[in-house]
Amino acid sequence: MTIVKHELRQSKTSFFIWTAAIGFLLMVCIFLYPEMKGEMEGINDMFSSMGSFTAAFGMDKLNFGTLMGFYSVECGNVLGLGGAFFAALCAVNILSKEERDKTAEFLLTHPVSRARIITEKLAAVLIQIIAMNLILYGLSAGAIAAVGETVPWKELNLLHLAYCILQIELAAICFCISAFMRKGSVGIGLGLAAVMYFLNLIANITETAEFLKYITPFGYCDGAELITSGSLDKTMVSIGAAFGIAGVIAAYLKYIRKDIH
Amino acid sequence: MEAIKTSSLTKNYGKSRGITELNLSVKEGEFFGFIGPNGAGKSTTIRTLTGLISPTSGSAKVLGHDIRKAREAILADTGYLPSEAVFYPGMKVKDILAFSARMRKMNCRKTAEELCERLQLDVSRRVDELSFGNRKKVAIVCALQSSPRLLILDEPTGGLDPLIQREFFDILREQNRKGATIFLSSHVLSEIQRNCSRAAIIREGRIIACDKVTALSKTNARRVTVHGSVALKGLEGIRNQTEGDGFVSFLYNGDMNLLLQTLAAGNLTDLSVSEPDLEEIFLHFYEKDGGRA
């Protein structure tokens, strides 16, 4: 646990900034809902008649006038993109930063196996992602209750669970990238998260690109699908889990044998 | 027992050279010097012994453990001082020392306090505010606080002022007297000459000499300094000749009688003949076989 604690201490500022920023935006969106609720009829008509743009954000399948319809589009994007960026940043640096910042020589000459170091660093990433999601979940539920709406627990749980799984999958892939990198890899992590997000938008717009939903983890986080089906798409989640597990295994195999310069 | 034993240890970095067929033997309890200029392969050897990089071929044992199979067992009894001491920004010195001790599952507070006092290290300061020399002190305490059986030191004195250097070597000698093996890699030959009992010279990734420091320094060559006027032309065995205001100095490896006859023919005001220091021997090894100095 020494390395887990050390990593958590090292990244606490970044964790609090990201959590506060995403939490603040989520709450702003929720606090806007009562004001928009009265004007929803017109807005709903407008949002559902914008062609590809409507489809891209799943607004053709959702009633934007309901709390969950509004929440899954507005808050879903904040939570999806913000959470994905945080998870990617968190994981893509965790191993490579030791070589980039030249601290690897200090860390890796202590009597701790490389496997143990990888495991503890991975645990630190997971703890941060789960802690952030729990805080955001609590803030969202609290904000919904504060604006006088009944908290739709089932839908809320499903959405937040899907986004948490998305972040873990992205983190696992970025963790793998981190094991292979020697220098800064922030750009790769953020780029990967952004590409995955846009792949889902493309998959939503055109049927010919629908297969992309099986590649990007945003595919199983589509608020419209989640709320209408009432469950996670097991196939997509399984494919995502396979990507994540493969990433973690590759990270172990690489880093255990890696020459540290 | 040997603290370090390498057999044909080789590390290739693709196109660039690392170390080649390195055979080295350091006995437990020795104060061993490892000499070579930058890029000769000293750090590659140390990184291979500490498990930071894997050898391409050959084998090595540290404290009786195979470097490929028992990395943790080796590191549990080894203190390592890297040439460049870098730590996590934002951490205080005392946090770094405590973190290092926890990674070893040890409580080293008392030893760390003593070492910090002797090296005049302020533990309440943040490591990113420290000078290069003070960061080196942190690395020294990290390496020494667990009282390891083997100390591997890579260019340890860079950035340390002369008083702290003296204290540092006093600490090393004390550790050595208690039985610790010291493996000192350096290009500062006077450090090796003053402290080590044996030394190896590495050149372009290969060990070119390994012997007692006194034996390495022992040579037929003599440093001759002549004040006055003398005609040295035609005298064979002269190297490294330097001339100054009224004197000439050179390394002489030829017939001593011929030298005396030549000097007797001149008009001398002063003469000194001495053994060359290790630095001159070292340069001699590097000049051999058309090598560079």
PDB file of C-alpha atoms in Angstrom, chain A residues 12-151:
ATOM      1  CA  LYS A  12      -4.509  14.806  -4.882  1.00  0.00           C
ATOM      2  CA  THR A  13      -4.431  18.336  -6.330  1.00  0.00           C
ATOM      3  CA  SER A  14      -5.253  17.118  -9.826  1.00  0.00           C
ATOM      4  CA  PHE A  15      -7.986  14.859  -8.403  1.00  0.00           C
ATOM      5  CA  PHE A  16      -9.678  17.659  -6.471  1.00  0.00           C
ATOM      6  CA  ILE A  17      -9.481  20.114  -9.381  1.00  0.00           C
ATOM      7  CA  TRP A  18     -11.010  17.662 -11.861  1.00  0.00           C
ATOM      8  CA  THR A  19     -13.674  16.457  -9.434  1.00  0.00           C
ATOM      9  CA  ALA A  20     -14.601  20.014  -8.465  1.00  0.00           C
ATOM     10  CA  ALA A  21     -14.730  21.157 -12.106  1.00  0.00           C
ATOM     11  CA  ILE A  22     -16.888  18.259 -13.322  1.00  0.00           C
ATOM     12  CA  GLY A  23     -19.057  18.370 -10.181  1.00  0.00           C
ATOM     13  CA  PHE A  24     -19.590  22.113 -10.588  1.00  0.00           C
ATOM     14  CA  LEU A  25     -20.636  21.762 -14.236  1.00  0.00           C
ATOM     15  CA  LEU A  26     -22.995  18.870 -13.391  1.00  0.00           C
ATOM     16  CA  MET A  27     -24.656  20.900 -10.676  1.00  0.00           C
ATOM     17  CA  VAL A  28     -24.956  23.982 -12.907  1.00  0.00           C
ATOM     18  CA  CYS A  29     -26.724  21.822 -15.515  1.00  0.00           C
ATOM     19  CA  ILE A  30     -29.087  20.365 -12.920  1.00  0.00           C
ATOM     20  CA  PHE A  31     -29.854  23.776 -11.399  1.00  0.00           C
ATOM     21  CA  LEU A  32     -30.725  25.041 -14.891  1.00  0.00           C
ATOM     22  CA  TYR A  33     -33.339  22.319 -15.336  1.00  0.00           C
ATOM     23  CA  PRO A  34     -36.282  23.889 -13.388  1.00  0.00           C
ATOM     24  CA  GLU A  35     -35.938  27.089 -15.391  1.00  0.00           C
ATOM     25  CA  MET A  36     -35.836  25.234 -18.686  1.00  0.00           C
ATOM     26  CA  LYS A  37     -38.572  22.801 -17.720  1.00  0.00           C
ATOM     27  CA  GLY A  38     -41.365  25.329 -18.458  1.00  0.00           C
ATOM     28  CA  GLU A  39     -39.988  26.105 -21.878  1.00  0.00           C
ATOM     29  CA  MET A  40     -39.231  22.500 -22.718  1.00  0.00           C
ATOM     30  CA  GLU A  41     -42.000  21.941 -25.197  1.00  0.00           C
ATOM     31  CA  GLY A  42     -40.544  24.383 -27.696  1.00  0.00           C
ATOM     32  CA  ILE A  43     -36.960  23.344 -26.945  1.00  0.00           C
ATOM     33  CA  ASN A  44     -37.831  19.674 -27.304  1.00  0.00           C
ATOM     34  CA  ASP A  45     -39.366  20.281 -30.711  1.00  0.00           C
ATOM     35  CA  MET A  46     -36.323  22.274 -31.759  1.00  0.00           C
ATOM     36  CA  PHE A  47     -33.794  19.720 -30.506  1.00  0.00           C
ATOM     37  CA  SER A  48     -35.647  16.790 -32.072  1.00  0.00           C
ATOM     38  CA  SER A  49     -35.691  18.389 -35.522  1.00  0.00           C
ATOM     39  CA  MET A  50     -32.027  19.139 -36.087  1.00  0.00           C
ATOM     40  CA  GLY A  51     -31.288  16.087 -38.217  1.00  0.00           C
ATOM     41  CA  SER A  52     -27.830  14.590 -37.720  1.00  0.00           C
ATOM     42  CA  PHE A  53     -27.072  16.807 -34.744  1.00  0.00           C
ATOM     43  CA  THR A  54     -30.164  15.426 -32.990  1.00  0.00           C
ATOM     44  CA  ALA A  55     -29.091  11.854 -33.729  1.00  0.00           C
ATOM     45  CA  ALA A  56     -25.481  12.475 -32.730  1.00  0.00           C
ATOM     46  CA  PHE A  57     -26.469  13.331 -29.180  1.00  0.00           C
ATOM     47  CA  GLY A  58     -29.297  10.770 -29.028  1.00  0.00           C
ATOM     48  CA  MET A  59     -31.961  13.454 -28.782  1.00  0.00           C
ATOM     49  CA  ASP A  60     -34.123  11.683 -31.343  1.00  0.00           C
ATOM     50  CA  LYS A  61     -34.784   8.883 -28.837  1.00  0.00           C
ATOM     51  CA  LEU A  62     -35.106  10.957 -25.677  1.00  0.00           C
ATOM     52  CA  ASN A  63     -37.678  13.338 -24.361  1.00  0.00           C
ATOM     53  CA  PHE A  64     -35.588  16.375 -23.543  1.00  0.00           C
ATOM     54  CA  GLY A  65     -38.468  17.679 -21.440  1.00  0.00           C
ATOM     55  CA  THR A  66     -38.044  14.981 -18.763  1.00  0.00           C
ATOM     56  CA  LEU A  67     -35.372  15.233 -16.069  1.00  0.00           C
ATOM     57  CA  MET A  68     -33.541  12.101 -17.215  1.00  0.00           C
ATOM     58  CA  GLY A  69     -33.809  13.080 -20.870  1.00  0.00           C
ATOM     59  CA  PHE A  70     -32.250  16.436 -20.025  1.00  0.00           C
ATOM     60  CA  TYR A  71     -29.755  14.891 -17.583  1.00  0.00           C
ATOM     61  CA  SER A  72     -28.493  12.171 -19.912  1.00  0.00           C
ATOM     62  CA  VAL A  73     -27.804  14.660 -22.725  1.00  0.00           C
ATOM     63  CA  GLU A  74     -26.478  17.654 -20.786  1.00  0.00           C
ATOM     64  CA  CYS A  75     -24.883  16.000 -17.764  1.00  0.00           C
ATOM     65  CA  GLY A  76     -24.001  12.890 -19.753  1.00  0.00           C
ATOM     66  CA  ASN A  77     -21.712  14.919 -21.993  1.00  0.00           C
ATOM     67  CA  VAL A  78     -20.080  16.685 -19.048  1.00  0.00           C
ATOM     68  CA  LEU A  79     -19.618  13.443 -17.127  1.00  0.00           C
ATOM     69  CA  GLY A  80     -18.656  11.479 -20.234  1.00  0.00           C
ATOM     70  CA  LEU A  81     -16.034  13.846 -21.607  1.00  0.00           C
ATOM     71  CA  GLY A  82     -14.796  15.203 -18.277  1.00  0.00           C
ATOM     72  CA  GLY A  83     -14.581  11.755 -16.701  1.00  0.00           C
ATOM     73  CA  ALA A  84     -12.916  10.276 -19.782  1.00  0.00           C
ATOM     74  CA  PHE A  85     -10.281  13.040 -19.869  1.00  0.00           C
ATOM     75  CA  PHE A  86      -9.548  12.633 -16.163  1.00  0.00           C
ATOM     76  CA  ALA A  87      -9.297   8.830 -16.372  1.00  0.00           C
ATOM     77  CA  ALA A  88      -7.050   9.026 -19.449  1.00  0.00           C
ATOM     78  CA  LEU A  89      -4.779  11.662 -17.876  1.00  0.00           C
ATOM     79  CA  CYS A  90      -4.574   9.794 -14.626  1.00  0.00           C
ATOM     80  CA  ALA A  91      -3.586   6.473 -16.236  1.00  0.00           C
ATOM     81  CA  VAL A  92      -1.466   7.583 -19.168  1.00  0.00           C
ATOM     82  CA  ASN A  93       1.109   9.246 -16.903  1.00  0.00           C
ATOM     83  CA  ILE A  94       1.183   6.842 -14.011  1.00  0.00           C
ATOM     84  CA  LEU A  95       4.058   4.632 -15.220  1.00  0.00           C
ATOM     85  CA  SER A  96       5.730   6.823 -17.840  1.00  0.00           C
ATOM     86  CA  LYS A  97       6.116   9.816 -15.514  1.00  0.00           C
ATOM     87  CA  GLU A  98       8.781   7.932 -13.531  1.00  0.00           C
ATOM     88  CA  GLU A  99      11.077   7.865 -16.550  1.00  0.00           C
ATOM     89  CA  ARG A 100      10.003  11.296 -17.808  1.00  0.00           C
ATOM     90  CA  ASP A 101      10.686  12.930 -14.426  1.00  0.00           C
ATOM     91  CA  LYS A 102      13.765  10.732 -13.814  1.00  0.00           C
ATOM     92  CA  THR A 103      12.362   9.333 -10.558  1.00  0.00           C
ATOM     93  CA  ALA A 104      12.376   5.751 -11.903  1.00  0.00           C
ATOM     94  CA  GLU A 105      15.952   5.224 -10.715  1.00  0.00           C
ATOM     95  CA  PHE A 106      14.854   6.073  -7.169  1.00  0.00           C
ATOM     96  CA  LEU A 107      11.618   4.069  -7.176  1.00  0.00           C
ATOM     97  CA  LEU A 108      12.844   0.955  -8.966  1.00  0.00           C
ATOM     98  CA  THR A 109      15.991   0.442  -6.909  1.00  0.00           C
ATOM     99  CA  HIS A 110      13.984  -0.357  -3.796  1.00  0.00           C
ATOM    100  CA  PRO A 111      13.264  -3.996  -2.972  1.00  0.00           C
ATOM    101  CA  VAL A 112       9.791  -4.015  -4.478  1.00  0.00           C
ATOM    102  CA  SER A 113       8.968  -6.148  -7.510  1.00  0.00           C
ATOM    103  CA  ARG A 114       7.978  -4.457 -10.743  1.00  0.00           C
ATOM    104  CA  ALA A 115       4.697  -6.428 -10.672  1.00  0.00           C
ATOM    105  CA  ARG A 116       3.935  -4.985  -7.247  1.00  0.00           C
ATOM    106  CA  ILE A 117       4.690  -1.463  -8.438  1.00  0.00           C
ATOM    107  CA  ILE A 118       2.399  -1.912 -11.466  1.00  0.00           C
ATOM    108  CA  THR A 119      -0.384  -3.360  -9.283  1.00  0.00           C
ATOM    109  CA  GLU A 120      -0.201  -0.549  -6.739  1.00  0.00           C
ATOM    110  CA  LYS A 121      -0.122   2.125  -9.428  1.00  0.00           C
ATOM    111  CA  LEU A 122      -3.114   0.538 -11.162  1.00  0.00           C
ATOM    112  CA  ALA A 123      -4.943   0.404  -7.823  1.00  0.00           C
ATOM    113  CA  ALA A 124      -4.220   4.120  -7.301  1.00  0.00           C
ATOM    114  CA  VAL A 125      -5.762   4.924 -10.704  1.00  0.00           C
ATOM    115  CA  LEU A 126      -8.868   2.825  -9.965  1.00  0.00           C
ATOM    116  CA  ILE A 127      -9.288   4.355  -6.504  1.00  0.00           C
ATOM    117  CA  GLN A 128      -9.204   7.856  -7.980  1.00  0.00           C
ATOM    118  CA  ILE A 129     -11.717   7.015 -10.719  1.00  0.00           C
ATOM    119  CA  ILE A 130     -14.122   5.278  -8.340  1.00  0.00           C
ATOM    120  CA  ALA A 131     -13.780   8.020  -5.698  1.00  0.00           C
ATOM    121  CA  MET A 132     -14.452  10.716  -8.286  1.00  0.00           C
ATOM    122  CA  ASN A 133     -17.497   8.871  -9.592  1.00  0.00           C
ATOM    123  CA  LEU A 134     -18.910   8.376  -6.092  1.00  0.00           C
ATOM    124  CA  ILE A 135     -18.495  12.079  -5.333  1.00  0.00           C
ATOM    125  CA  LEU A 136     -20.086  13.092  -8.644  1.00  0.00           C
ATOM    126  CA  TYR A 137     -22.923  10.611  -8.107  1.00  0.00           C
ATOM    127  CA  GLY A 138     -23.576  12.073  -4.661  1.00  0.00           C
ATOM    128  CA  LEU A 139     -23.443  15.650  -5.979  1.00  0.00           C
ATOM    129  CA  SER A 140     -25.830  14.833  -8.837  1.00  0.00           C
ATOM    130  CA  ALA A 141     -28.365  13.055  -6.612  1.00  0.00           C
ATOM    131  CA  GLY A 142     -28.120  15.891  -4.084  1.00  0.00           C
ATOM    132  CA  ALA A 143     -28.581  18.558  -6.763  1.00  0.00           C
ATOM    133  CA  ILE A 144     -31.590  16.765  -8.277  1.00  0.00           C
ATOM    134  CA  ALA A 145     -33.201  16.564  -4.835  1.00  0.00           C
ATOM    135  CA  ALA A 146     -32.287  20.215  -4.173  1.00  0.00           C
ATOM    136  CA  VAL A 147     -34.189  21.423  -7.256  1.00  0.00           C
ATOM    137  CA  GLY A 148     -37.292  19.625  -5.959  1.00  0.00           C
ATOM    138  CA  GLU A 149     -37.304  16.685  -8.389  1.00  0.00           C
ATOM    139  CA  THR A 150     -37.688  13.053  -7.417  1.00  0.00           C
ATOM    140  CA  VAL A 151     -34.354  11.314  -7.899  1.00  0.00           C
TER     141      VAL A 151
END
